[in-house]
Coordinates of C-alpha atoms and ligand atoms in Angstrom, one line a residue:
M1 CA 59.2 102.5 122.7
K2 CA 62.3 104.3 123.8
D3 CA 60.6 104.1 127.5
I4 CA 59.8 100.5 127.3
L5 CA 63.6 99.9 126.0
Q6 CA 65.0 101.9 128.5
E7 CA 62.8 100.3 131.6
L8 CA 64.2 96.7 130.5
E9 CA 67.6 98.2 131.0
D10 CA 66.4 99.8 134.4
R11 CA 65.2 96.4 135.4
R12 CA 68.2 94.7 134.4
D13 CA 70.4 97.2 136.2
Q14 CA 68.4 96.7 139.4
A15 CA 68.9 92.8 138.9
R16 CA 72.4 92.6 138.1
L17 CA 72.4 94.9 141.7
G18 CA 71.7 91.9 143.6
G19 CA 71.1 92.6 146.8
G20 CA 72.6 96.3 146.6
E21 CA 76.2 97.8 146.8
K22 CA 76.4 97.7 150.5
R23 CA 76.0 93.8 150.6
I24 CA 78.2 93.3 147.2
A25 CA 81.2 95.5 149.1
S26 CA 80.3 93.2 152.5
Q27 CA 80.9 90.2 150.1
H28 CA 84.1 91.7 148.7
A29 CA 85.3 92.1 152.5
K30 CA 85.4 88.7 152.7
G31 CA 87.8 88.2 149.7
K32 CA 84.7 86.6 148.1
L33 CA 83.2 87.7 144.6
T34 CA 79.6 88.1 143.6
A35 CA 78.0 85.7 141.8
R36 CA 78.0 87.7 138.6
E37 CA 81.8 87.9 138.9
R38 CA 82.0 84.4 139.0
I39 CA 80.2 83.4 136.1
E40 CA 82.3 85.8 134.6
L41 CA 85.6 84.4 135.7
L42 CA 83.9 80.7 134.4
L43 CA 82.9 81.0 131.3
D44 CA 84.2 82.4 127.7
E45 CA 83.8 86.1 127.3
D46 CA 80.5 87.7 126.4
S47 CA 78.9 83.6 126.3
F48 CA 76.7 83.9 129.3
E49 CA 72.9 84.2 128.3
E50 CA 70.9 84.2 131.5
F51 CA 67.4 82.7 132.2
D52 CA 64.8 83.9 134.5
M53 CA 66.6 87.3 135.6
F54 CA 63.0 88.5 136.8
V55 CA 61.6 85.5 138.6
A56 CA 60.8 86.7 142.4
H57 CA 59.7 84.8 145.1
R58 CA 56.0 84.2 146.2
C59 CA 56.1 83.8 149.8
T60 CA 53.7 86.5 152.0
D61 CA 54.7 85.7 155.3
F62 CA 57.1 87.6 158.0
G63 CA 56.9 90.7 155.5
M64 CA 58.6 89.1 152.8
E65 CA 56.0 90.7 150.4
K66 CA 57.6 93.9 150.8
E67 CA 60.8 92.6 149.4
R68 CA 60.7 90.7 146.0
P69 CA 64.4 91.2 144.7
A70 CA 64.9 90.1 140.9
G71 CA 66.4 86.9 140.3
D72 CA 65.5 85.4 144.0
G73 CA 69.5 84.9 144.9
V74 CA 70.8 82.9 142.0
V75 CA 71.5 83.9 138.7
T76 CA 71.1 81.1 136.4
G77 CA 72.0 80.6 132.5
W78 CA 73.9 79.1 129.8
G79 CA 77.4 79.8 128.4
T80 CA 80.8 78.4 126.8
I81 CA 84.0 77.4 128.4
N82 CA 86.9 77.3 125.7
G83 CA 83.6 77.5 123.3
R84 CA 81.9 74.3 124.6
M85 CA 78.7 74.8 126.3
V86 CA 78.0 74.1 130.3
Y87 CA 74.9 75.4 132.5
V88 CA 75.4 77.0 135.2
F89 CA 73.8 78.8 138.6
S90 CA 75.2 80.6 140.9
Q91 CA 73.8 81.9 144.0
D92 CA 74.0 85.3 145.0
F93 CA 74.8 85.6 148.8
T94 CA 73.9 89.3 148.8
V95 CA 70.0 87.9 148.1
F96 CA 68.8 86.6 151.4
G97 CA 71.9 85.1 152.1
G98 CA 71.8 83.2 149.1
S99 CA 69.4 81.1 150.6
L100 CA 67.0 78.5 148.7
S101 CA 63.4 79.5 147.9
E102 CA 61.1 77.5 146.0
T103 CA 61.3 79.6 143.1
H104 CA 65.0 80.0 143.4
A105 CA 65.4 76.0 143.4
Q106 CA 62.7 76.1 140.1
K107 CA 65.6 78.2 138.6
I108 CA 68.0 75.7 139.4
C109 CA 65.6 73.0 138.0
K110 CA 65.3 74.7 134.8
I111 CA 68.8 74.9 133.8
M112 CA 69.2 71.3 135.3
D113 CA 66.6 70.2 133.0
M114 CA 67.7 71.8 129.8
A115 CA 71.4 70.6 130.8
V116 CA 70.3 66.9 130.6
Q117 CA 67.9 67.6 127.4
N118 CA 70.5 69.1 125.4
G119 CA 73.4 67.2 126.7
A120 CA 75.6 69.9 128.7
P121 CA 77.4 70.0 132.2
V122 CA 75.9 71.5 134.8
I123 CA 78.2 73.9 137.0
G124 CA 76.6 75.0 140.7
I125 CA 78.5 77.5 142.3
N126 CA 77.0 77.2 145.8
D127 CA 76.9 80.1 148.6
S128 CA 73.7 79.6 150.7
G129 CA 72.6 80.1 154.0
G130 CA 70.5 77.0 153.1
A131 CA 66.9 76.5 153.3
R132 CA 65.2 80.4 153.3
I133 CA 63.8 80.6 156.5
Q134 CA 60.6 82.5 155.8
E135 CA 59.7 79.7 153.4
G136 CA 59.8 76.9 155.5
V137 CA 58.7 73.4 153.8
A138 CA 58.4 75.1 150.5
S139 CA 62.0 75.3 150.5
L140 CA 62.7 71.7 151.5
G141 CA 60.7 71.0 148.9
G142 CA 62.7 73.1 146.5
Y143 CA 65.9 70.9 147.7
A144 CA 64.6 68.1 147.2
D145 CA 63.6 68.5 143.6
V146 CA 66.9 69.5 142.9
F147 CA 68.4 66.6 145.0
Q148 CA 66.0 64.4 142.3
R149 CA 67.6 66.0 139.8
N150 CA 71.3 65.6 140.9
V151 CA 70.5 61.8 140.7
L152 CA 68.7 61.6 137.2
A153 CA 71.3 63.9 135.6
S154 CA 74.1 61.6 137.2
G155 CA 76.2 59.7 134.7
V156 CA 74.3 61.5 131.9
V157 CA 76.1 65.1 132.2
P158 CA 78.7 65.6 134.2
Q159 CA 78.1 67.6 137.2
I160 CA 80.6 70.1 139.0
S161 CA 79.8 71.7 142.5
V162 CA 82.1 74.7 143.7
I163 CA 81.7 75.7 147.3
M164 CA 82.1 79.3 147.7
G165 CA 80.6 80.4 151.0
P166 CA 78.5 78.2 153.7
C167 CA 76.7 75.0 152.3
A168 CA 75.1 73.6 155.5
G169 CA 72.1 71.1 156.3
G170 CA 70.7 69.4 153.5
A171 CA 72.0 71.9 151.3
V172 CA 75.3 69.8 151.2
Y173 CA 73.6 66.7 149.6
S174 CA 72.9 68.2 146.6
P175 CA 76.7 69.2 145.9
A176 CA 77.3 65.4 147.3
M177 CA 75.8 63.7 144.6
T178 CA 77.5 65.4 141.7
D179 CA 81.0 64.1 140.4
F180 CA 83.1 66.9 141.5
I181 CA 83.3 69.3 144.4
F182 CA 85.8 72.0 144.6
M183 CA 86.1 74.3 147.5
V184 CA 87.8 77.6 148.5
K185 CA 89.9 77.7 151.4
D186 CA 89.0 80.1 154.5
T187 CA 85.8 80.9 152.9
S188 CA 83.5 78.0 152.1
Y189 CA 82.3 75.3 154.5
M190 CA 80.5 72.5 154.2
F191 CA 78.8 70.4 157.0
V192 CA 75.3 68.8 158.2
T193 CA 75.6 70.5 161.7
G194 CA 77.3 73.4 162.5
P195 CA 80.0 74.0 165.1
D196 CA 77.1 75.4 167.7
V197 CA 74.9 72.1 167.3
V198 CA 77.7 70.3 167.5
K199 CA 78.5 71.4 171.1
T200 CA 75.4 71.0 172.2
V201 CA 75.1 67.3 171.4
T202 CA 78.4 66.2 171.6
N203 CA 80.5 68.6 173.8
E204 CA 82.7 68.9 171.4
V205 CA 84.3 72.4 170.5
V206 CA 85.3 73.1 167.2
T207 CA 85.4 76.1 164.5
A208 CA 83.4 75.9 161.1
E209 CA 87.0 75.5 159.4
E210 CA 88.1 72.7 161.4
L211 CA 84.7 71.0 161.0
G212 CA 83.9 71.5 157.3
G213 CA 86.8 73.8 156.1
A214 CA 88.4 73.2 152.2
S215 CA 91.2 71.6 153.7
T216 CA 89.1 69.3 156.0
H217 CA 87.1 68.1 153.3
A218 CA 90.1 67.6 150.7
R219 CA 92.2 66.1 153.3
K220 CA 90.4 64.1 155.5
S221 CA 86.5 63.2 154.6
S222 CA 87.6 63.3 151.2
V223 CA 84.1 65.1 150.2
A224 CA 85.8 67.8 148.5
D225 CA 88.2 66.8 145.4
A226 CA 90.4 69.9 145.9
A227 CA 91.1 73.0 147.8
F228 CA 91.6 76.2 146.7
E229 CA 93.2 79.3 147.7
N230 CA 90.6 81.7 146.1
D231 CA 87.7 82.0 144.1
V232 CA 89.5 83.1 140.8
E233 CA 92.3 79.6 141.3
A234 CA 88.7 77.7 141.8
L235 CA 86.9 78.8 138.9
T236 CA 90.4 78.6 136.9
E237 CA 90.7 75.1 137.6
V238 CA 87.0 74.4 136.9
R239 CA 87.6 75.4 133.4
R240 CA 90.5 73.4 133.0
L241 CA 88.7 70.1 134.2
V242 CA 85.8 70.8 132.0
D243 CA 88.4 70.6 129.2
F244 CA 89.0 67.1 129.8
L245 CA 85.3 66.0 130.1
P246 CA 82.9 64.8 127.4
L247 CA 79.7 67.2 127.4
N248 CA 77.5 64.2 128.0
N249 CA 77.4 60.4 128.3
R250 CA 76.5 60.1 124.6
Q251 CA 79.6 62.1 123.5
K252 CA 83.3 60.6 123.3
P253 CA 85.6 62.7 125.3
P254 CA 87.0 65.9 123.5
V255 CA 90.2 65.4 121.5
R256 CA 92.7 68.6 121.6
P257 CA 95.4 69.6 119.5
F258 CA 98.8 68.0 120.7
F259 CA 102.5 68.8 120.5
D260 CA 104.1 65.8 122.2
D261 CA 105.2 62.8 119.8
P262 CA 103.0 59.7 120.5
S263 CA 106.3 57.7 119.7
R264 CA 108.3 59.9 122.0
I265 CA 110.9 57.3 123.9
D266 CA 112.0 58.1 127.3
E267 CA 115.6 57.1 128.4
S268 CA 115.3 58.0 132.0
L269 CA 112.0 55.7 132.7
G270 CA 114.7 52.9 132.3
T271 CA 116.3 53.7 135.4
L272 CA 112.8 54.8 137.2
I273 CA 112.7 51.5 139.9
P274 CA 115.3 51.4 141.8
D275 CA 117.6 48.1 142.3
N276 CA 116.2 47.3 145.8
A277 CA 112.9 46.5 145.6
N278 CA 111.4 48.1 149.0
T279 CA 112.9 51.6 148.1
P280 CA 110.0 53.9 147.0
Y281 CA 109.7 55.9 143.8
D282 CA 107.5 58.4 142.6
M283 CA 104.5 57.2 140.2
K284 CA 104.0 60.6 139.3
E285 CA 107.0 61.0 137.5
L286 CA 105.9 58.0 135.2
I287 CA 102.4 59.9 135.0
L288 CA 104.2 63.1 133.6
K289 CA 106.1 61.4 131.1
L290 CA 103.5 59.5 129.9
A291 CA 101.2 62.5 129.3
D292 CA 100.7 64.8 126.8
E293 CA 103.1 67.9 127.2
G294 CA 103.7 66.2 131.1
D295 CA 99.9 67.4 131.9
F296 CA 98.3 65.4 134.5
Y297 CA 95.0 67.1 136.1
E298 CA 94.9 65.4 139.4
I299 CA 91.7 64.5 141.4
Q300 CA 91.9 64.0 145.4
E301 CA 95.9 64.8 145.5
E302 CA 94.9 65.7 149.4
F303 CA 93.4 62.4 150.3
A304 CA 94.9 58.7 150.0
K305 CA 97.9 59.4 148.5
N306 CA 98.6 55.9 148.4
I307 CA 96.7 56.1 144.9
L308 CA 96.5 58.8 142.3
T309 CA 93.7 59.7 140.3
G310 CA 93.4 62.0 137.5
F311 CA 93.4 63.0 133.7
I312 CA 95.9 63.0 131.3
R313 CA 96.1 63.3 127.6
L314 CA 97.3 60.8 125.2
E315 CA 97.3 61.8 121.4
G316 CA 95.1 64.8 122.6
S317 CA 92.2 62.4 123.7
T318 CA 91.4 62.1 127.6
V319 CA 92.4 59.3 129.3
G320 CA 91.8 58.6 133.2
V321 CA 94.6 57.7 135.2
V322 CA 94.6 55.1 138.4
A323 CA 98.2 54.7 139.7
N324 CA 99.6 53.3 143.0
Q325 CA 102.1 55.6 144.3
P326 CA 105.2 53.8 146.0
M327 CA 106.3 57.0 148.1
V328 CA 103.2 56.7 150.1
L329 CA 102.3 53.5 152.8
A330 CA 104.3 51.3 150.0
G331 CA 101.5 52.1 147.5
C332 CA 99.2 49.5 149.0
L333 CA 95.4 49.4 148.7
D334 CA 93.0 50.2 151.9
I335 CA 90.2 51.8 152.5
D336 CA 90.3 55.1 151.7
S337 CA 92.5 54.6 148.3
S338 CA 89.9 51.9 147.5
R339 CA 86.7 54.3 148.0
K340 CA 88.7 57.1 146.1
A341 CA 90.2 54.8 143.1
A342 CA 86.4 53.2 142.4
R343 CA 84.8 56.1 142.6
F344 CA 86.9 57.8 139.6
V345 CA 86.8 54.5 137.7
R346 CA 82.7 54.5 137.5
F347 CA 82.9 58.4 136.6
C348 CA 85.6 57.3 134.1
D349 CA 83.2 54.6 132.6
A350 CA 80.2 56.7 132.7
F351 CA 81.4 59.0 130.8
E352 CA 83.6 56.6 128.4
I353 CA 86.7 58.1 129.2
P354 CA 89.8 55.4 128.8
I355 CA 91.4 54.1 132.2
L356 CA 95.1 53.6 132.2
T357 CA 96.0 51.8 135.2
L358 CA 99.3 51.5 136.4
V359 CA 100.6 48.8 139.2
D360 CA 102.8 48.8 141.9
V361 CA 101.1 47.4 144.6
P362 CA 102.3 45.3 147.4
G363 CA 98.6 43.8 148.6
F364 CA 96.0 45.6 150.8
L365 CA 97.0 47.0 154.4
P366 CA 96.5 44.5 157.1
G367 CA 95.1 45.3 160.6
T368 CA 92.1 45.7 163.0
V369 CA 91.9 49.2 161.8
Q370 CA 91.2 48.3 158.1
E371 CA 89.1 44.8 158.9
Y372 CA 87.0 46.9 161.5
G373 CA 86.1 49.5 159.0
G374 CA 85.3 47.2 156.1
V375 CA 88.1 47.3 154.0
I376 CA 86.7 43.7 152.1
K377 CA 83.5 45.9 151.3
H378 CA 85.5 49.2 150.6
G379 CA 88.3 47.1 148.6
A380 CA 85.8 45.2 146.7
K381 CA 84.2 48.9 145.5
L382 CA 87.3 49.1 143.2
L383 CA 87.2 45.1 141.9
F384 CA 83.7 45.8 141.2
A385 CA 84.4 49.1 139.3
Y386 CA 87.2 47.7 137.3
G387 CA 85.2 44.3 136.5
E388 CA 82.1 46.3 135.7
A389 CA 83.9 49.1 133.3
T390 CA 83.7 48.5 129.4
V391 CA 85.7 51.6 128.5
P392 CA 89.2 51.0 127.1
K393 CA 91.5 49.3 130.0
V394 CA 95.3 49.6 129.6
T395 CA 97.4 48.2 132.4
L396 CA 100.8 48.7 133.0
I397 CA 102.6 46.7 136.1
T398 CA 105.8 48.6 136.7
R399 CA 107.2 46.2 139.8
K400 CA 104.8 44.8 142.5
A401 CA 101.3 43.5 141.7
Y402 CA 100.8 40.8 144.8
G403 CA 97.8 38.9 145.7
G404 CA 94.2 40.0 145.4
A405 CA 95.2 43.8 144.6
Y406 CA 96.9 42.3 141.7
D407 CA 93.5 40.8 140.4
V408 CA 91.7 44.5 141.4
M409 CA 94.1 46.5 139.4
A410 CA 92.5 46.3 135.7
S411 CA 94.0 43.0 135.7
K412 CA 93.5 40.8 132.4
H413 CA 91.1 38.7 134.5
L414 CA 88.9 41.8 134.8
R415 CA 88.7 42.3 131.1
G416 CA 92.2 44.4 130.7
D417 CA 92.6 45.1 127.0
F418 CA 96.5 45.8 127.2
N419 CA 98.3 44.1 129.7
Y420 CA 101.4 45.4 130.0
A421 CA 104.5 44.7 132.5
W422 CA 108.2 46.1 132.7
P423 CA 111.0 43.2 133.1
T424 CA 111.2 44.6 136.6
A425 CA 107.4 43.6 137.1
E426 CA 107.1 40.9 140.2
I427 CA 103.2 39.0 139.9
A428 CA 102.8 36.8 142.8
V429 CA 100.7 36.2 145.8
M430 CA 103.0 37.8 148.2
G431 CA 106.4 38.9 148.7
A432 CA 108.9 36.3 148.9
K433 CA 109.5 36.6 152.4
G434 CA 106.2 36.0 153.3
A435 CA 105.5 33.4 151.3
T436 CA 108.5 31.5 152.5
E437 CA 107.8 31.9 156.3
I438 CA 104.6 30.3 155.4
L439 CA 105.3 27.8 153.1
Y440 CA 108.6 26.8 155.3
R441 CA 107.3 27.6 158.6
S442 CA 109.5 24.5 160.2
E443 CA 112.5 25.8 159.4
I444 CA 111.8 29.4 160.3
G445 CA 115.1 29.3 163.1
D446 CA 117.4 28.2 160.1
A447 CA 118.0 31.6 158.8
E448 CA 120.1 30.7 156.2
K449 CA 117.9 27.9 154.9
I450 CA 115.0 30.3 154.9
A451 CA 117.0 32.8 152.9
A452 CA 117.7 30.3 150.3
R453 CA 113.9 29.3 150.2
A454 CA 113.4 32.9 149.6
Q455 CA 115.9 33.7 146.9
D456 CA 114.1 30.3 144.8
Y457 CA 110.7 31.6 145.3
E458 CA 112.1 35.3 143.8
D459 CA 113.9 33.7 141.3
R460 CA 110.8 32.1 140.3
F461 CA 107.9 34.6 140.9
A462 CA 109.7 38.5 141.2
N463 CA 109.3 38.7 137.2
P464 CA 106.7 39.4 134.8
F465 CA 107.3 36.0 132.9
V466 CA 105.1 33.7 134.8
A467 CA 102.1 35.6 133.8
A468 CA 103.4 36.2 130.8
E469 CA 103.5 32.8 130.1
K470 CA 99.9 32.3 130.6
G471 CA 98.8 35.2 128.8
F472 CA 97.9 37.4 132.1
V473 CA 100.0 39.8 130.7
D474 CA 100.0 40.8 127.2
E475 CA 103.8 41.8 126.7
V476 CA 106.5 42.7 128.6
I477 CA 107.8 46.1 127.5
M478 CA 110.6 48.3 127.8
P479 CA 110.1 51.4 130.2
Q480 CA 111.1 53.8 127.8
S481 CA 108.7 53.1 125.3
S482 CA 106.0 52.9 127.8
R483 CA 104.5 56.2 126.1
K484 CA 104.6 54.9 122.6
R485 CA 103.6 51.9 123.5
I486 CA 100.1 52.7 125.8
C487 CA 99.4 55.6 122.9
R488 CA 98.9 52.9 120.3
A489 CA 97.1 50.6 122.6
F490 CA 94.3 53.6 123.2
A491 CA 94.4 54.1 119.6
S492 CA 93.6 50.5 119.0
L493 CA 90.7 50.4 121.1
R494 CA 88.9 53.4 119.9
G495 CA 86.1 51.5 118.5
K496 CA 85.9 49.5 121.4
S497 CA 82.2 47.7 122.0
L498 CA 81.7 46.0 125.0
Q499 CA 78.1 45.8 126.7
N500 CA 77.6 44.3 130.2
P501 CA 74.5 41.9 130.5
W502 CA 71.0 44.0 130.7
K503 CA 70.0 44.9 134.6
K504 CA 68.1 47.5 136.1
H505 CA 71.3 48.7 137.5
D506 CA 74.0 46.8 139.8
N507 CA 74.5 46.5 143.4
I508 CA 77.9 47.5 144.1
P509 CA 79.1 47.2 147.6
L510 CA 78.3 50.8 149.5
Ligands
HXC1 C1 66.7 83.7 154.8 C2 68.9 84.3 155.5 C3 69.0 82.7 155.4 C4 68.1 81.7 155.5 C5 71.4 83.9 155.9 N1 70.1 84.5 155.6 N2 70.4 83.0 156.0 N3 67.6 84.2 155.1 N4 66.9 82.1 154.9 N5 68.6 80.5 155.8 C6 70.3 86.2 155.1 C7 69.9 87.3 156.5 O1 69.4 87.3 157.3 C8 71.0 88.1 156.5 O2 70.0 89.1 155.6 C9 71.9 87.9 155.1 O3 71.3 86.6 154.6 C10 73.8 87.5 155.1 O4 73.6 86.7 156.4 P1 74.4 87.2 157.6 O5 74.0 86.3 158.8 O6 74.4 88.5 157.9 O7 75.5 86.6 157.1 P2 77.2 85.7 158.0 O8 77.8 86.5 159.5 O9 78.0 85.8 156.8 O10 76.1 84.5 158.4 C11 76.3 83.6 157.1 C12 75.6 82.2 157.4 C13 74.5 82.6 158.5 C14 76.6 81.4 158.4 C15 75.3 81.6 156.4 O11 73.2 83.4 157.9 C16 73.5 81.6 159.2 O12 73.6 80.8 160.1 N6 72.1 81.4 158.4 C17 71.3 80.4 158.5 C18 71.6 78.9 158.2 C19 70.8 78.0 158.3 O13 70.7 77.4 159.6 N7 70.0 77.4 157.2 C20 68.9 76.6 157.2 C21 69.7 75.3 157.3 S1 68.5 74.0 157.4 P3 70.8 90.7 155.8 O14 69.4 91.3 155.4 O15 70.9 90.8 157.0 O16 71.5 90.7 154.7 C22 68.8 73.8 155.6 C23 67.9 72.3 155.7 C24 67.9 72.2 153.8 O17 69.2 74.1 154.9 C25 67.4 71.0 153.9 C26 67.2 70.2 152.8 C27 67.2 68.8 152.9

């Protein structure tokens, strides 16, 4: 009996070594942690329960039958993050470069199936040379099996991808179908074809980092939601993110203890809006002042900075925030910001996370670049996302809400539940100057007359009261009491129940 127990321990020790000490040292030398070290950092201490530790590949080509390491290059199982259950897979680069074989894929699929069945998020830690070359099509099939599960799990359980090494070829498409992608600077990259192929096909010379590094994807492509300095930081931030999220689409987001008075009055908000309507101010300041304990978890901070997206808590409950940022491009909507916000709104709606929208938007960005790029379709994504969302929606217009962008930004007409405005709000088809130049084109030569016309227009429309008269704004509120009013609004919506007409699925403009 003792021998049998000892054999189990020996086998476990062997499996834990993955590709061996030399390769572990090489992994460390690159500034990367091993698959198991990452799981340890991600999960609560001693909470990890492993599956399939002894699974080995079945390949017999290229002499592979002689090397069958236990685990086959991926560590899978479940554990907890601050006491809440998650499933996790972590690819082990020390075993065949973390490459994906048929059995490696089966291990991932097993925990994905369990996650959907049992209603818990899936966190995938990717560090892999892609399809296991020796296995050929079996490995491609394995990828597709994972892709199919990504699709079916989408909107059922949160899926988070952490890219902590190479991720190339078709391998990038599994992360791309998950809800959030985190990358690590300098040690991770994602691309469909690497620099060598790029050079051959297009003659472009580009490094892996430039082509698909963390900064590239967090700033330029928006494939990544965030880029972190190292493995430890990335995993700590995943833990923080998970704390905001419900475990599945049947549960409400978690409610955590809070130490911030929901009725807190913030006098400084009375002077947040500058006297000059064209002077920018930092919308993040408002978000931080509204949030419990000033805690804002920003998503895609580095991309389309003219719109802010992320999570806060109000009275301990998660709320998704979408806010125009007047500091960048005057807060206007464009292709990138519409895409960014639309995806965020849809995530919140899928997982029953209420949405707070803070509006200061002068309209859509004009120009050929935007029109040729399809701003109509991309802007429609955000419009569509807000229009279909059935979660509680509270909107606050702080200053400008002009034109189509007024409609888009969770207006009353898109089933906003509470639509508040500050007294500084200006709700109109466009700014006074533009409006008078169109309405009084024949008077353009007469500066005095035009100025008087603009003043007239401003007096009539540069306020929230025309909209309030029509009931499009439910209430004009004092900036100082915004937190209190918004907390009460969301509290009153906890029992909200709203259903869209039955359909197979919608046809959001893609
Ligand atoms: C089998 C692989 C492998 C792979 C790496 N290894 N990639 N084994 N299949 N795809 C092995 C290496 O042989 C090596 O084994 C170990 O992993 C570490 O690899 P190195 O090359 O020494 O490491 P490094 O220099 O850090 O380079 C890492 C790398 C490189 C950039 C990932 O290995 C590489 O380019 N690999 C091939 C990538 C690739 O083309 N994959 C297929 C993509 S197509 P030893 O024994 O020496 O430690 C694809 C299709 C998916 O994925 C389609 C889905 C639809």
